[in-house]
Amino acid sequence: MGKAKKIWKNGSLINWEDANIHVMTHALHYGTSVFEGIRCYKTSRGSEVFHLQRHVDRLYNSAKIYRMDIPFTREEFCTAVLDTIRANELEHCYVRPIVFRGFGPMGVNPLGNSVESYIAVWEWGKYLGDEAIEQGVDVCTSSWNRAAPNTIPAMAKAGGNYLSSILVKMEALTNGYSEGIVLDTNGYVSEGSGENIFVIKDSVVWTSPISGSILPGITRECVMKIAREKGYEVREQFIPREFLYIADEAFLTGTAAELTPLRSIDRIQIGAGKRGSITADLQSAFFDFVEGRVEDKWGWMTNVYAS
Ligand code: PMP
């Protein structure tokens, strides 16, 4: 990975090389971390972070679910993200805040362990490859299911949740696909290993509901807003697996994947087997927004160097 110069640790900036932790850190043994993935774009107005506040809110929600008190206000955390980007003098980057249970008493109970906060930033290109954004990717239905409700909370973006995503991703790559689509324990389409999913059929835009064991994606929320504003009907409803096979178009959304079209699933071609027209419409509206080619009418962007 492309490393940067500074990492924010519990309120101060330290050198990238010094951001190390002890092997007996609670999070390493039990997965007790919560984190975010945020993008800072190079826009026509300068460097701007996409949905900073919403990401920090989700981080605090994830921490709350796991009874972790982050010893900074949300405003301080937002400022820390901007300070970290500035300290690294980056024009565009990926931002990874992480809060975890640190070194302390060993054992499952985390309540006696410290809560550590870090923010790292680095330059990161297109997650599923440069071509994926235009050509689309080939995906499979995973043989793994999402965690059932009332097991591991899907709404928390916690480190431990990603053991499931890792199994899905490794299986997909091993079998020659770019990504795996995971069903929930009722057999409905939930999401990708690190992305939400949208399906288009007869000009209606469908996406799985929050109750379908998904992470409530911030890109998902924005794409729904953009789609409704453009006049498309958007339905948050349970999606049967076979609906993907007969869809006209489908795409994935996420901070890393941005808006990536699907061209096949389980080797069944979706629509014309290339980016469809509604996907292209939503994708260009999304990139126009985050790359600053249109006015920030919803206040989704935070300028890094001007503030
Ligand atoms: N689902 C999962 C499991 C994810 O890891 C992500 C990436 N954070 C998403 C969905 C998409 O969320 P967002 O648009 O907020 O990045």
Coordinates of C-alpha atoms and ligand atoms in Angstrom, one line a residue:
M1 CA 0.0 0.0 0.0
G2 CA 1.1 3.6 -0.5
K3 CA 2.1 4.8 2.9
A4 CA 1.9 8.4 4.1
K5 CA 3.9 10.5 6.5
K6 CA 1.7 10.9 9.6
I7 CA -1.0 9.0 11.5
W8 CA -3.3 10.6 14.1
K9 CA -3.2 8.7 17.4
N10 CA -5.4 9.7 20.3
G11 CA -5.2 13.4 19.6
S12 CA -1.6 13.8 18.3
L13 CA 0.1 13.3 14.9
I14 CA 2.9 10.7 15.0
N15 CA 5.1 9.2 12.3
W16 CA 3.6 6.5 10.1
E17 CA 6.4 4.1 11.2
D18 CA 5.6 4.6 14.9
A19 CA 2.0 3.7 14.7
N20 CA 2.5 0.2 16.2
I21 CA 0.5 -1.8 18.8
H22 CA 1.3 -4.5 21.3
V23 CA 0.6 -8.1 20.3
M24 CA -1.7 -8.5 23.4
T25 CA -4.0 -5.7 22.1
H26 CA -7.6 -6.9 22.8
A27 CA -8.8 -6.1 19.2
L28 CA -6.2 -8.4 17.7
H29 CA -7.5 -11.4 19.7
Y30 CA -11.2 -10.7 19.7
G31 CA -12.0 -8.4 16.8
T32 CA -13.0 -5.5 19.0
S33 CA -12.4 -2.6 16.6
V34 CA -14.8 -0.3 14.8
F35 CA -13.7 1.6 11.7
E36 CA -14.6 3.7 8.7
G37 CA -13.6 4.1 5.1
I38 CA -13.9 7.7 3.8
R39 CA -12.7 9.2 0.5
C40 CA -11.2 12.6 0.0
Y41 CA -11.6 13.7 -3.6
K42 CA -9.7 16.1 -5.7
T43 CA -12.5 18.4 -6.9
S44 CA -12.6 21.6 -9.0
R45 CA -12.9 23.4 -5.6
G46 CA -9.8 21.7 -4.2
S47 CA -9.6 18.6 -1.9
E48 CA -12.9 17.7 -0.4
V49 CA -14.0 14.9 1.9
F50 CA -17.2 13.1 0.9
H51 CA -19.7 12.9 3.8
L52 CA -17.3 13.4 6.6
Q53 CA -20.0 13.9 9.2
R54 CA -22.0 10.9 8.2
H55 CA -19.0 8.6 8.4
V56 CA -18.0 9.9 11.8
D57 CA -21.6 9.5 12.9
R58 CA -21.5 5.8 11.8
L59 CA -18.2 5.3 13.6
Y60 CA -19.7 6.6 16.8
N61 CA -22.8 4.4 16.3
S62 CA -20.6 1.4 15.8
A63 CA -18.7 2.3 19.0
K64 CA -21.9 2.7 20.9
I65 CA -23.2 -0.7 19.9
Y66 CA -20.0 -2.2 21.4
R67 CA -20.1 0.1 24.5
M68 CA -16.9 1.9 23.6
D69 CA -16.7 5.6 24.7
I70 CA -14.6 7.5 22.2
P71 CA -12.9 10.3 24.3
F72 CA -13.4 13.0 21.6
T73 CA -16.5 14.8 20.4
R74 CA -17.7 14.0 16.9
E75 CA -16.6 17.5 15.9
E76 CA -13.1 17.0 17.3
F77 CA -13.0 13.7 15.3
C78 CA -14.0 15.4 12.1
T79 CA -11.4 18.1 12.6
A80 CA -8.8 15.3 13.3
V81 CA -9.6 13.7 9.9
L82 CA -9.0 17.0 8.2
D83 CA -5.8 17.7 10.2
T84 CA -4.5 14.2 9.2
I85 CA -5.0 14.9 5.5
R86 CA -3.4 18.3 5.8
A87 CA -0.4 16.9 7.7
N88 CA 0.2 14.4 4.9
E89 CA -0.3 17.1 2.2
L90 CA -2.5 14.8 0.1
E91 CA -4.7 16.1 -2.7
H92 CA -6.9 13.0 -2.7
C93 CA -6.8 9.9 -0.5
Y94 CA -8.7 7.2 1.4
V95 CA -9.2 7.9 5.1
R96 CA -9.3 5.0 7.6
P97 CA -10.3 6.0 11.2
I98 CA -10.1 3.0 13.6
V99 CA -11.2 2.8 17.2
F100 CA -10.3 -0.3 19.2
R101 CA -9.9 -2.0 22.6
G102 CA -6.3 -1.8 23.4
F103 CA -3.7 -3.5 25.6
G104 CA -5.0 -4.4 29.0
P105 CA -6.7 -7.3 30.9
M106 CA -6.7 -10.4 28.7
G107 CA -10.1 -12.2 28.3
V108 CA -13.3 -11.7 26.4
N109 CA -14.6 -8.9 28.7
P110 CA -13.4 -5.7 27.0
L111 CA -14.7 -3.2 29.5
G112 CA -11.4 -2.8 31.3
N113 CA -9.4 -2.2 28.2
S114 CA -8.5 1.2 26.8
V115 CA -10.3 2.7 23.8
E116 CA -7.6 3.7 21.3
S117 CA -8.3 6.0 18.3
Y118 CA -6.2 6.3 15.1
I119 CA -6.7 7.9 11.7
A120 CA -4.6 6.9 8.7
V121 CA -4.7 8.3 5.2
W122 CA -3.1 7.1 2.0
E123 CA -3.6 7.3 -1.8
W124 CA -5.8 4.6 -3.1
G125 CA -7.1 4.1 -6.7
K126 CA -10.2 2.3 -7.9
Y127 CA -10.9 -0.7 -5.6
L128 CA -12.1 -3.2 -8.2
G129 CA -9.7 -1.9 -10.8
D130 CA -9.8 1.1 -13.2
E131 CA -11.6 -0.8 -15.9
A132 CA -14.3 -2.0 -13.6
I133 CA -16.0 1.4 -13.4
E134 CA -16.6 1.3 -17.2
Q135 CA -16.7 -2.3 -18.1
G136 CA -18.3 -3.8 -15.0
V137 CA -17.3 -6.9 -13.1
D138 CA -18.2 -10.6 -13.0
V139 CA -19.5 -11.7 -9.6
C140 CA -20.8 -14.9 -8.0
T141 CA -23.3 -15.7 -5.3
S142 CA -21.3 -16.6 -2.3
S143 CA -21.8 -20.0 -0.6
W144 CA -21.4 -18.1 2.7
N145 CA -24.4 -16.2 4.2
R146 CA -24.4 -12.9 6.0
A147 CA -24.5 -13.2 9.8
A148 CA -28.1 -13.7 11.0
P149 CA -29.8 -10.8 12.8
N150 CA -29.2 -11.0 16.5
T151 CA -25.8 -12.7 16.1
I152 CA -23.2 -10.1 15.0
P153 CA -24.8 -6.7 14.4
A154 CA -24.5 -5.8 10.6
M155 CA -25.2 -2.1 11.3
A156 CA -21.9 -1.8 13.2
K157 CA -18.8 -1.5 11.0
A158 CA -16.7 -3.7 13.3
G159 CA -13.4 -5.4 12.5
G160 CA -14.8 -8.8 13.5
N161 CA -17.6 -8.6 10.9
Y162 CA -15.1 -8.7 8.2
L163 CA -14.1 -12.3 8.9
S164 CA -17.3 -13.1 6.9
S165 CA -16.4 -10.6 4.2
I166 CA -12.9 -12.1 3.9
L167 CA -14.3 -15.6 3.4
V168 CA -16.6 -14.3 0.7
K169 CA -13.9 -12.4 -1.1
M170 CA -11.4 -15.2 -1.0
E171 CA -13.9 -17.7 -2.4
A172 CA -14.9 -15.3 -5.2
L173 CA -11.3 -14.6 -6.2
T174 CA -10.3 -18.2 -6.0
N175 CA -13.1 -19.1 -8.4
G176 CA -12.2 -16.4 -10.9
Y177 CA -14.8 -13.7 -9.9
S178 CA -14.1 -10.1 -8.8
E179 CA -16.6 -10.2 -5.9
G180 CA -19.1 -12.3 -4.1
I181 CA -22.7 -11.4 -3.5
V182 CA -23.9 -12.6 -0.1
L183 CA -27.4 -13.8 0.7
D184 CA -28.9 -13.2 4.2
T185 CA -30.0 -16.2 6.3
N186 CA -33.5 -16.1 4.7
G187 CA -31.9 -16.5 1.2
Y188 CA -32.5 -12.9 0.1
V189 CA -29.8 -10.8 -1.6
S190 CA -27.9 -8.8 1.1
E191 CA -24.8 -7.2 -0.2
G192 CA -21.2 -7.7 -1.5
S193 CA -18.2 -8.4 0.8
G194 CA -17.6 -4.6 1.0
E195 CA -20.4 -3.0 -1.0
N196 CA -24.1 -2.6 -1.2
I197 CA -26.0 -3.8 -4.2
F198 CA -28.5 -2.2 -6.6
V199 CA -30.6 -3.9 -9.2
I200 CA -32.6 -2.3 -12.0
K201 CA -35.6 -3.9 -13.6
D202 CA -38.1 -2.2 -15.9
S203 CA -36.5 1.2 -14.9
V204 CA -37.2 0.7 -11.2
V205 CA -34.1 0.8 -8.9
W206 CA -34.1 -1.8 -6.2
T207 CA -31.8 -2.2 -3.2
S208 CA -31.9 -4.5 -0.2
P209 CA -33.3 -3.0 3.0
I210 CA -31.5 -2.4 6.3
S211 CA -33.3 -5.4 7.7
G212 CA -31.5 -7.6 5.2
S213 CA -28.3 -7.8 7.3
I214 CA -26.6 -5.0 5.3
L215 CA -24.2 -2.3 6.4
P216 CA -26.1 0.9 5.9
G217 CA -23.8 2.3 3.3
I218 CA -23.4 6.0 2.9
T219 CA -22.8 5.7 -0.8
R220 CA -26.0 3.6 -1.0
E221 CA -27.9 6.4 0.7
C222 CA -26.5 9.0 -1.7
V223 CA -27.2 7.0 -4.8
M224 CA -30.8 6.5 -3.6
K225 CA -31.1 10.3 -3.1
I226 CA -29.6 11.0 -6.6
A227 CA -31.8 8.4 -8.2
R228 CA -35.0 9.8 -6.6
E229 CA -34.0 13.3 -7.6
K230 CA -33.6 12.2 -11.2
G231 CA -37.1 10.8 -11.1
Y232 CA -36.4 7.1 -10.8
E233 CA -38.6 5.0 -8.5
V234 CA -36.4 3.5 -5.8
R235 CA -37.5 0.5 -3.8
E236 CA -35.8 -0.8 -0.6
Q237 CA -37.2 -4.3 -0.6
F238 CA -36.0 -7.9 -0.2
I239 CA -34.5 -9.1 -3.4
P240 CA -34.7 -12.9 -4.3
R241 CA -31.5 -14.3 -5.8
E242 CA -33.0 -15.1 -9.2
F243 CA -34.0 -11.4 -9.5
L244 CA -30.3 -10.8 -10.2
Y245 CA -30.4 -13.2 -13.1
I246 CA -33.3 -11.5 -14.8
A247 CA -32.3 -7.9 -14.0
D248 CA -31.7 -5.3 -16.7
E249 CA -28.8 -3.8 -14.9
A250 CA -27.0 -4.1 -11.5
F251 CA -24.3 -2.3 -9.7
L252 CA -22.4 -2.2 -6.4
T253 CA -21.8 0.9 -4.2
G254 CA -19.3 1.6 -1.5
T255 CA -16.7 4.2 -0.5
A256 CA -13.9 2.0 -2.0
A257 CA -15.9 0.5 -5.0
E258 CA -17.7 3.8 -5.6
L259 CA -20.3 2.8 -8.2
T260 CA -19.2 -0.3 -10.1
P261 CA -21.5 -2.0 -12.7
L262 CA -22.0 -5.8 -12.7
R263 CA -21.9 -7.5 -16.0
S264 CA -22.6 -11.1 -14.9
I265 CA -23.5 -13.1 -11.9
D266 CA -22.8 -16.8 -11.6
R267 CA -21.7 -16.6 -15.2
I268 CA -25.2 -15.4 -16.2
Q269 CA -25.1 -12.2 -18.2
I270 CA -26.9 -9.3 -16.7
G271 CA -28.8 -7.3 -19.3
A272 CA -26.6 -6.5 -22.2
G273 CA -23.5 -7.6 -20.3
K274 CA -22.1 -4.1 -20.0
R275 CA -22.9 -1.0 -18.0
G276 CA -26.5 -0.2 -18.6
S277 CA -28.0 3.3 -19.3
I278 CA -29.5 3.9 -15.8
T279 CA -26.3 2.7 -14.2
A280 CA -24.3 5.1 -16.4
D281 CA -26.7 8.0 -15.6
L282 CA -26.4 7.4 -11.8
Q283 CA -22.7 6.8 -12.0
S284 CA -22.0 10.0 -13.9
A285 CA -24.2 12.0 -11.5
F286 CA -22.2 10.5 -8.6
F287 CA -18.8 11.2 -10.1
D288 CA -19.9 14.7 -11.1
F289 CA -20.9 15.3 -7.5
V290 CA -17.8 13.9 -5.7
E291 CA -15.4 15.3 -8.3
G292 CA -16.9 18.8 -7.9
R293 CA -18.2 19.2 -11.5
V294 CA -21.6 20.2 -10.0
E295 CA -22.6 22.5 -7.1
D296 CA -22.5 20.8 -3.7
K297 CA -26.2 21.5 -3.2
W298 CA -26.7 19.0 -0.4
G299 CA -23.6 20.0 1.6
W300 CA -22.0 16.5 1.3
M301 CA -18.5 17.8 0.8
T302 CA -16.0 19.3 3.3
N303 CA -13.1 21.3 1.9
V304 CA -9.8 20.2 3.5
Y305 CA -7.4 23.1 2.9
A306 CA -9.9 26.0 2.9
S307 CA -11.4 25.2 6.4
Ligands
PMP1 N1 -21.2 -3.1 3.0 C1 -20.1 -3.5 3.6 C2 -19.9 -4.8 4.2 C3 -19.0 -2.6 3.5 O1 -17.8 -2.9 4.1 C4 -19.1 -1.3 2.9 C5 -18.0 -0.4 2.8 N2 -17.9 0.5 4.0 C6 -20.4 -1.0 2.3 C7 -21.4 -1.9 2.4 C8 -20.6 0.3 1.7 O2 -20.7 1.3 2.6 P1 -20.2 2.8 2.3 O3 -21.0 3.2 1.1 O4 -20.6 3.6 3.5 O5 -18.7 2.8 2.1

